[in-house]
Structure formats: C-alpha cells, structure tokens
mmCIF file of C-alpha atoms in Angstrom:
data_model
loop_
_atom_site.group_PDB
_atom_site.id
_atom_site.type_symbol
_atom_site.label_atom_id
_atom_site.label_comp_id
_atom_site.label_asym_id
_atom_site.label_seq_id
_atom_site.Cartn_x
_atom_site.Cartn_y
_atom_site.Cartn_z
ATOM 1 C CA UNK A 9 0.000 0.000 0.000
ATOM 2 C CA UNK A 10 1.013 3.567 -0.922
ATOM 3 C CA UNK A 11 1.834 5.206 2.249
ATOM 4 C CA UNK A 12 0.456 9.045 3.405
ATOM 5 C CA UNK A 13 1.721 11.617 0.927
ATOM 6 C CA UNK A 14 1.694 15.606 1.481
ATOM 7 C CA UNK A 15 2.009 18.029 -0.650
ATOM 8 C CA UNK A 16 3.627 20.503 -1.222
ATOM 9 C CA UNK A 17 6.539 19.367 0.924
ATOM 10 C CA UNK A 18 8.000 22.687 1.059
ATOM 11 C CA UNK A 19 6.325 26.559 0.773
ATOM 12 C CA UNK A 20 7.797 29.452 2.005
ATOM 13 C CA UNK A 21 5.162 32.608 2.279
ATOM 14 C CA UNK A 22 5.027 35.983 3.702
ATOM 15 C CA UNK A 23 3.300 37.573 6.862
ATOM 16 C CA UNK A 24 -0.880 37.776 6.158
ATOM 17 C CA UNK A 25 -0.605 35.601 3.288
ATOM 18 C CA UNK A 26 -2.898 32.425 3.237
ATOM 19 C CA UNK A 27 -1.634 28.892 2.725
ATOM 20 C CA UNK A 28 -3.568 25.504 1.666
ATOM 21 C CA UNK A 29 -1.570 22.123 2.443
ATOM 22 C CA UNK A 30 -2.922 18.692 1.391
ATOM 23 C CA UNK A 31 -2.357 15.296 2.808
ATOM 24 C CA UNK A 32 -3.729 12.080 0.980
ATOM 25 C CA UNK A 33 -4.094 8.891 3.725
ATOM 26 C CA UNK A 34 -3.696 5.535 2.703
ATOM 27 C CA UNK A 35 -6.398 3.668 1.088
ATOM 28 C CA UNK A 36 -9.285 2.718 3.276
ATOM 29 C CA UNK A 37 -8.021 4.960 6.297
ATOM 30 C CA UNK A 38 -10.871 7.308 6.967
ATOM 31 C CA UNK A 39 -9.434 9.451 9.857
ATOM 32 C CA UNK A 40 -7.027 12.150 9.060
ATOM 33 C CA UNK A 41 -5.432 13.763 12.034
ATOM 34 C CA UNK A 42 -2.972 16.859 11.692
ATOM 35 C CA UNK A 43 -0.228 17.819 13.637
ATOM 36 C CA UNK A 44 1.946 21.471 14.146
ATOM 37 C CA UNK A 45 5.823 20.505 14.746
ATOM 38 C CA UNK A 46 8.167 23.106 16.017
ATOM 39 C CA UNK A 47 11.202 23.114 18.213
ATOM 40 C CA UNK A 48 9.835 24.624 20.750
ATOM 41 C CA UNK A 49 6.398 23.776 20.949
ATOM 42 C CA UNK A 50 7.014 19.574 19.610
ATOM 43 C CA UNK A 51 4.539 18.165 18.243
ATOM 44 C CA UNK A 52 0.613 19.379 18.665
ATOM 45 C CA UNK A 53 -2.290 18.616 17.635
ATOM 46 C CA UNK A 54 -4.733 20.714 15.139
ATOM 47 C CA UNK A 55 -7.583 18.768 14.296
ATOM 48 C CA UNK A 56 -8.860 15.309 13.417
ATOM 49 C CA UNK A 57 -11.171 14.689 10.248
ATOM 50 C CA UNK A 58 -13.237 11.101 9.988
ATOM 51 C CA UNK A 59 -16.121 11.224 7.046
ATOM 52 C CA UNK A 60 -15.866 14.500 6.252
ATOM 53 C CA UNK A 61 -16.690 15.716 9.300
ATOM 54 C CA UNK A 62 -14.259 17.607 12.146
ATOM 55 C CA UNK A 63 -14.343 15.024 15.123
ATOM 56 C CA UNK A 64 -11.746 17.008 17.116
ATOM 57 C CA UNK A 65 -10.184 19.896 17.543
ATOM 58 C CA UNK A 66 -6.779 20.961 19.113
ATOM 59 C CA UNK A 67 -6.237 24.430 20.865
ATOM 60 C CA UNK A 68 -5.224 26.706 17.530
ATOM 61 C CA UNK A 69 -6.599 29.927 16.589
ATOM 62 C CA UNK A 70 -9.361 29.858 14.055
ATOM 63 C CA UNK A 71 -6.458 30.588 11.243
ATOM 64 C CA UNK A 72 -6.426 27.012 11.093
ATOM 65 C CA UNK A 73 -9.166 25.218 9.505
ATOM 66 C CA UNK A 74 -9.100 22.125 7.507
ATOM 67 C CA UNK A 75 -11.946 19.748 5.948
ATOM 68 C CA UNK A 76 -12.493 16.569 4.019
ATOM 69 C CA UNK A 77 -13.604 15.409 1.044
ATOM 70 C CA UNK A 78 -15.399 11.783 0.033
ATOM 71 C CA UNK A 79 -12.272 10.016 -0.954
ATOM 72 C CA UNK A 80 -10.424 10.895 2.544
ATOM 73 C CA UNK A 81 -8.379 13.149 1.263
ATOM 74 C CA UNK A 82 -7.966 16.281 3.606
ATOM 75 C CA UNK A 83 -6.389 19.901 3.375
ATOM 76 C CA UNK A 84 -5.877 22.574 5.713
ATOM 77 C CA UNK A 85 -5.467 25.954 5.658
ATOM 78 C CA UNK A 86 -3.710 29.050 7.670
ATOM 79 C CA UNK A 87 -5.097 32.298 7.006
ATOM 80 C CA UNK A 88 -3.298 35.877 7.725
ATOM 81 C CA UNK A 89 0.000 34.080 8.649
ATOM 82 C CA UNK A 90 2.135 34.879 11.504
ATOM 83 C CA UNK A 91 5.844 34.695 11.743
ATOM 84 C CA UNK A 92 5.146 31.858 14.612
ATOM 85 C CA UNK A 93 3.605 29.445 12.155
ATOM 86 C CA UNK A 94 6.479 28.392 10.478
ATOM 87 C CA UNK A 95 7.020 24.427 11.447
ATOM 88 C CA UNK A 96 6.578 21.373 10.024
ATOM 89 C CA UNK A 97 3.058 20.200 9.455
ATOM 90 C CA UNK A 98 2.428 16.528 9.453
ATOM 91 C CA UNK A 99 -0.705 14.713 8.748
ATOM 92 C CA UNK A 100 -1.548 10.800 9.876
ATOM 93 C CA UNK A 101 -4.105 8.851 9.035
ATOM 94 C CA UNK A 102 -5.678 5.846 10.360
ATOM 95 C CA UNK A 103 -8.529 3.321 9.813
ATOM 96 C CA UNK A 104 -10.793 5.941 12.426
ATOM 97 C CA UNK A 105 -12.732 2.890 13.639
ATOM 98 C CA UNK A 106 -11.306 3.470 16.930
ATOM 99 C CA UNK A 107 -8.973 6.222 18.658
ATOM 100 C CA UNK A 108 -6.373 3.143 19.142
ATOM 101 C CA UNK A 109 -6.066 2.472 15.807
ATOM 102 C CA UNK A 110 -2.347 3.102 14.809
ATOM 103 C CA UNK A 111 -1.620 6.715 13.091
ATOM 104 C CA UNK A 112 0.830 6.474 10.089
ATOM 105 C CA UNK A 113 2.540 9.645 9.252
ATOM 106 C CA UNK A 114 3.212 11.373 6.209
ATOM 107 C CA UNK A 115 6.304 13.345 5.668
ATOM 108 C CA UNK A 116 5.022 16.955 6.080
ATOM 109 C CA UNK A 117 4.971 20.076 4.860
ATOM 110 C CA UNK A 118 7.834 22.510 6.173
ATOM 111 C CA UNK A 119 6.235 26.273 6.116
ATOM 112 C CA UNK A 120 8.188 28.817 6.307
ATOM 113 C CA UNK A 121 6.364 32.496 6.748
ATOM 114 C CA UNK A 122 8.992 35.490 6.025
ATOM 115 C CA UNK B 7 -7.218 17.682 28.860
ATOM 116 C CA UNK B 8 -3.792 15.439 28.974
ATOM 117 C CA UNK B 9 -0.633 17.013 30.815
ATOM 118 C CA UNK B 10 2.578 14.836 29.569
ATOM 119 C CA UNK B 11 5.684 14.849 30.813
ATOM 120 C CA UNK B 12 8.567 12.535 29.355
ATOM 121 C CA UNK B 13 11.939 12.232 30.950
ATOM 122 C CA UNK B 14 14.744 12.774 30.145
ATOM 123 C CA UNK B 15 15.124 14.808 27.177
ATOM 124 C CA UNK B 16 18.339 13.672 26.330
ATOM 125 C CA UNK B 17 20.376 10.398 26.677
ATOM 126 C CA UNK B 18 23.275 8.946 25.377
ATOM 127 C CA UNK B 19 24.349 5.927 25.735
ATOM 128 C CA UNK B 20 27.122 3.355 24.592
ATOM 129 C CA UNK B 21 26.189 1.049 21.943
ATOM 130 C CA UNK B 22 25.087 -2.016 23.296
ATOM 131 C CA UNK B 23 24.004 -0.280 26.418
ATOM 132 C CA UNK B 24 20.072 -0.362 27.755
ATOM 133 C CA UNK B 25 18.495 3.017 27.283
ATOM 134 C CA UNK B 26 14.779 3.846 28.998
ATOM 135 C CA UNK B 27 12.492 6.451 28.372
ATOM 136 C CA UNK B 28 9.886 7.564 30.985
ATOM 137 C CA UNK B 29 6.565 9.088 30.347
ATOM 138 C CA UNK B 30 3.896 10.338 32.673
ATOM 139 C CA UNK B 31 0.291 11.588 31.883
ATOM 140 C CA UNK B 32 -2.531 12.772 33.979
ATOM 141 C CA UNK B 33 -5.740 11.494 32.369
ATOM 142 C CA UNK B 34 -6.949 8.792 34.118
ATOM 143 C CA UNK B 35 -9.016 7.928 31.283
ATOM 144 C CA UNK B 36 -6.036 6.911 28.954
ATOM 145 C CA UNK B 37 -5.909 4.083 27.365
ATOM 146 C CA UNK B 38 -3.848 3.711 24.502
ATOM 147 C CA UNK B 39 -0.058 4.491 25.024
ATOM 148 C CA UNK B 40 2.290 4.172 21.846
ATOM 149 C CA UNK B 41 5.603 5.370 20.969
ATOM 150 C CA UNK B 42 7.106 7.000 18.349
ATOM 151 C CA UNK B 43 10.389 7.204 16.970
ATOM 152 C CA UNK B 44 11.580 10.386 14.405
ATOM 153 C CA UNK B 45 14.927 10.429 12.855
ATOM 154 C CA UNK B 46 16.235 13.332 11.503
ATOM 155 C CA UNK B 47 14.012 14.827 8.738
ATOM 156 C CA UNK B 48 12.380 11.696 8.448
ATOM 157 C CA UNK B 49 8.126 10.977 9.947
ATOM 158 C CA UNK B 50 7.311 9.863 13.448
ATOM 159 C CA UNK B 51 6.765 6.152 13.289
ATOM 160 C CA UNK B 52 5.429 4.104 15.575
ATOM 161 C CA UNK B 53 7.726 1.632 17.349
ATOM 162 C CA UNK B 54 5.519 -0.138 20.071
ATOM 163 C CA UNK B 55 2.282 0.610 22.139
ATOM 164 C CA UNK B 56 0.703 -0.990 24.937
ATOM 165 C CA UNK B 57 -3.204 -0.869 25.799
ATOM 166 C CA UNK B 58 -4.608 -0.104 29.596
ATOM 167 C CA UNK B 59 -5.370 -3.814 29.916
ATOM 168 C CA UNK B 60 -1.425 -4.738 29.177
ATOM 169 C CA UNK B 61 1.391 -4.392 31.541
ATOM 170 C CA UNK B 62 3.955 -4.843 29.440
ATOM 171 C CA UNK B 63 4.932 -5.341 26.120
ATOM 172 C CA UNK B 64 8.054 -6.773 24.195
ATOM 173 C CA UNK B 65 8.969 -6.442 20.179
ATOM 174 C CA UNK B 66 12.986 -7.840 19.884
ATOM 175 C CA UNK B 67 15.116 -5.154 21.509
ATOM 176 C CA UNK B 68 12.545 -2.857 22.447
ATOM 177 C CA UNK B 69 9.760 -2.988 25.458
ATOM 178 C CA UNK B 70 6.789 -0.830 27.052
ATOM 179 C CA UNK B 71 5.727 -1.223 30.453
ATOM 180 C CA UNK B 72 2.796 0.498 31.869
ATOM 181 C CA UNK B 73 2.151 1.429 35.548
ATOM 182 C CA UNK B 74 -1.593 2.539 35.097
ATOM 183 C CA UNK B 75 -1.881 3.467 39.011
ATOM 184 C CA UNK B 76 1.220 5.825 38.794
ATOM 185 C CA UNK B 77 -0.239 6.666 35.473
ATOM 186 C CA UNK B 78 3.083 6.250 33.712
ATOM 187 C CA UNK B 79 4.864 4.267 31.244
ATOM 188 C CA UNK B 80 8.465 3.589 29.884
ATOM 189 C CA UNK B 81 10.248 2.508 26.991
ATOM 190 C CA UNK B 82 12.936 0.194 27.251
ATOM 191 C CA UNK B 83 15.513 -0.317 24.612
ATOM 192 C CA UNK B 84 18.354 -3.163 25.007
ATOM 193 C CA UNK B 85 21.568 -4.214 23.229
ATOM 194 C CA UNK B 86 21.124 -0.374 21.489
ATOM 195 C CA UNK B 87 23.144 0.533 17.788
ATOM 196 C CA UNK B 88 23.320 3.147 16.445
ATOM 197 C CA UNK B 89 20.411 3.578 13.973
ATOM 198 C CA UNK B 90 18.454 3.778 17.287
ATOM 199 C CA UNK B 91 19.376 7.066 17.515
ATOM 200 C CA UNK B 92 16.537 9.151 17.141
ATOM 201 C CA UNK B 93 13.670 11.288 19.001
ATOM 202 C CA UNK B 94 11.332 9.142 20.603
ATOM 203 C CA UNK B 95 7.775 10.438 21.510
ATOM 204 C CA UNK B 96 5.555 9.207 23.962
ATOM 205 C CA UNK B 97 1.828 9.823 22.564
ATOM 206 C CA UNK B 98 -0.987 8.805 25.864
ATOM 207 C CA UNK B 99 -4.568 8.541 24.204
ATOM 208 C CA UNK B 100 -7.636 9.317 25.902
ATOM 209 C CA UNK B 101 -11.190 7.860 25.104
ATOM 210 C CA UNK B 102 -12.740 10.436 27.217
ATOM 211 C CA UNK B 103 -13.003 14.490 25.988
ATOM 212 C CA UNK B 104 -9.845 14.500 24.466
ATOM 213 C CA UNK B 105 -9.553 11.773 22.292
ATOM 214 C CA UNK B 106 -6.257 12.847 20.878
ATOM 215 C CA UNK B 107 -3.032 11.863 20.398
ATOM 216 C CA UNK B 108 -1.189 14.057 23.307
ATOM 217 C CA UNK B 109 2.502 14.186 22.481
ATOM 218 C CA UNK B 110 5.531 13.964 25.163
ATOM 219 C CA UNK B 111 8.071 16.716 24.350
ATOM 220 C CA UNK B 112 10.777 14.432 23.141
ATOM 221 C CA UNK B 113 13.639 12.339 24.126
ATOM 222 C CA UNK B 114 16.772 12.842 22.053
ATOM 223 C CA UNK B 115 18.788 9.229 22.208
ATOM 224 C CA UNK B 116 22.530 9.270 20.730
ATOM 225 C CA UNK B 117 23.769 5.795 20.789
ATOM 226 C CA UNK B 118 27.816 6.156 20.588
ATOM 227 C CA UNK B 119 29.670 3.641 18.968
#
C-alpha cells in the first residue's frame, strides 16, 4: 500500500498571506489527524477529520481550519499568517474505527512564513 | 485535557548499552499508550504501544511497560546501535473528551559507537 503523501513538501510565504496544504491517507483509512511541529512547541495537535466531518479539535486559533472530502483526502489551511507558524506540518491517518487504531505519518509540509 | 511529561530529554548511551524512556500523563481515562520514533528529517513512526489492559509489552530489543496506578509508562531499549538514535515520543490517548493523540516533548537518544 502507498503510504500518506503531502504536498507541497516545502512553501515558504510571507506575513498575512494564506496557505492551503494537502495530505492524501492511505487507502481505506478514513481518519485524518494533523499535527503542528516546532522546536519549541514539539509536536501538537490541530484537528482530526473522519467522514468528512471535524471530530476534534486541538487548541489553535481559528487561522487554522481544515476539511475533508469523500475520498479521505484532507487539506488545511492558515489564514493571515504569523511569523510563529512556520514548522513542520504533518498529517496521519488511520482506519478511524477506533482512537487506538495506529496513526501512520506522512512526511510533512515545512512552512516557512517570512 | 492530557498534561505529559517525558523524561529525560536527552540520553546517550554506549552502543550495546540499555536506554529507557519515561513518560507520565494525567488522564486517568487513557488508554492507549504508543511510541514513536523520528529520525532526523524523516516521519514519526510508531515503534511499540501498549493498551490499559497490558502491563507490558516486548517487540525484539525494544519494550513498554505500563504502571496505570502511577499513570506512567516507559520505553525500554536493550543491546542499542546506532540507527536507534533518534527522538522518541511518547503519545498517551484518551477515550474520554480529548480523544487525541497528546505528544511527550521528546527524548533525544545518541547511541555512541
């Protein structure tokens, strides 16, 4: 099986611009979780996506916003961006059936915001 | 929600050495406790978890124990090399409001040769 893919896997932006990333789970996973990674922060969690529907939500400012669409497939987006949102931003997915289902990570997206 | 702590957030060892990882969480209602390792611009992948019903857990070289009444659990890696050398995440899930991966801070291991 393919594994998660991201794309892009690199963007650099400036301050107030808007940014779309996209992750694409393996086939037949249904949940889509995303994740902020920064030095100083690690790793924390934005928001988890299972049938097209937000199932949970980390504590980020409403800059961040994602979705769904029918095939699994899931982007999210940062609006007016900050200096402080550059990191790495990694996507999992899992089957979704249950919240101990295993989490397989893509590669992620480094943003940098000049 | 889920306050995690992992300790310490460095280590080095000498190859061959044991190396263990502690990480402690404050939801009672966890249940789910995996580990993750991260090389160097690579993904987090998972290395071993351990359910609430489990006190321990063994794959090879590496090992999870669980103390669910101290609310903590370890990883244990033996006979180390150095590909183990990585960050190593500790990741308590709760089934109750949070049902999130919560992610420890990090544990830097450097296995020296």
């Amino acid at each position: 099986k393919a594994g998660v893919t991201q794309t892009p896997r690199y963007l650099i932006k400036t301050r107030g611009q808007q940014v779309t990333l996209s992750c694409s789970p393996i086939s037949g996973h249904r949940s889509v979780s995303w994740y902020q990674q920064t030095p100083g922060q690690g790793l924390q969690f934005l928001f988890e996506y299972f049938s097209e529907t937000q199932r949970n939500k980390g504590n980020f400012p409403g800059r961040f916003s994602g979705r769904q669409f029918s095939n699994s497939r899931s982007e999210m987006n940062v609006s007016t961006l900050e200096l402080g949102d550059s990191a790495l931003y990694l996507c999992a997915s899992s089957l979704g059936s249950s919240g101990t289902d295993t989490q397989y990570f893509g590669p992620g997206t480094r943003l940098t915001v000049l | 929600g889920e306050n995690v702590e992992q300790h310490p957030s460095t280590l080095s060892v000498q190859e061959g050495d044991s190396a263990v990882i502690k990480c402690t969480y404050s939801d009672s209602a966890s249940n789910y406790f995996p580990w993750y390792k991260q090389e160097l611009g690579k993904r987090p992948q998972l290395i071993i978890d351990i359910r609430s019903n489990v006190g321990e857990k063994k794959d090879q070289r590496i090992a999870v124990t669980l103390n669910k009444t101290a609310k903590h659990f370890s990883l244990h890696i033996t006979e180390t090399q150095p590909e183990d050398s990585a960050v190593y995440f500790c990741a308590p899930w709760s089934s109750g409001s949070a049902r999130q991966l919560t992610f420890g801070s990090g544990t830097q291991l450097t296995v020296l040769p």
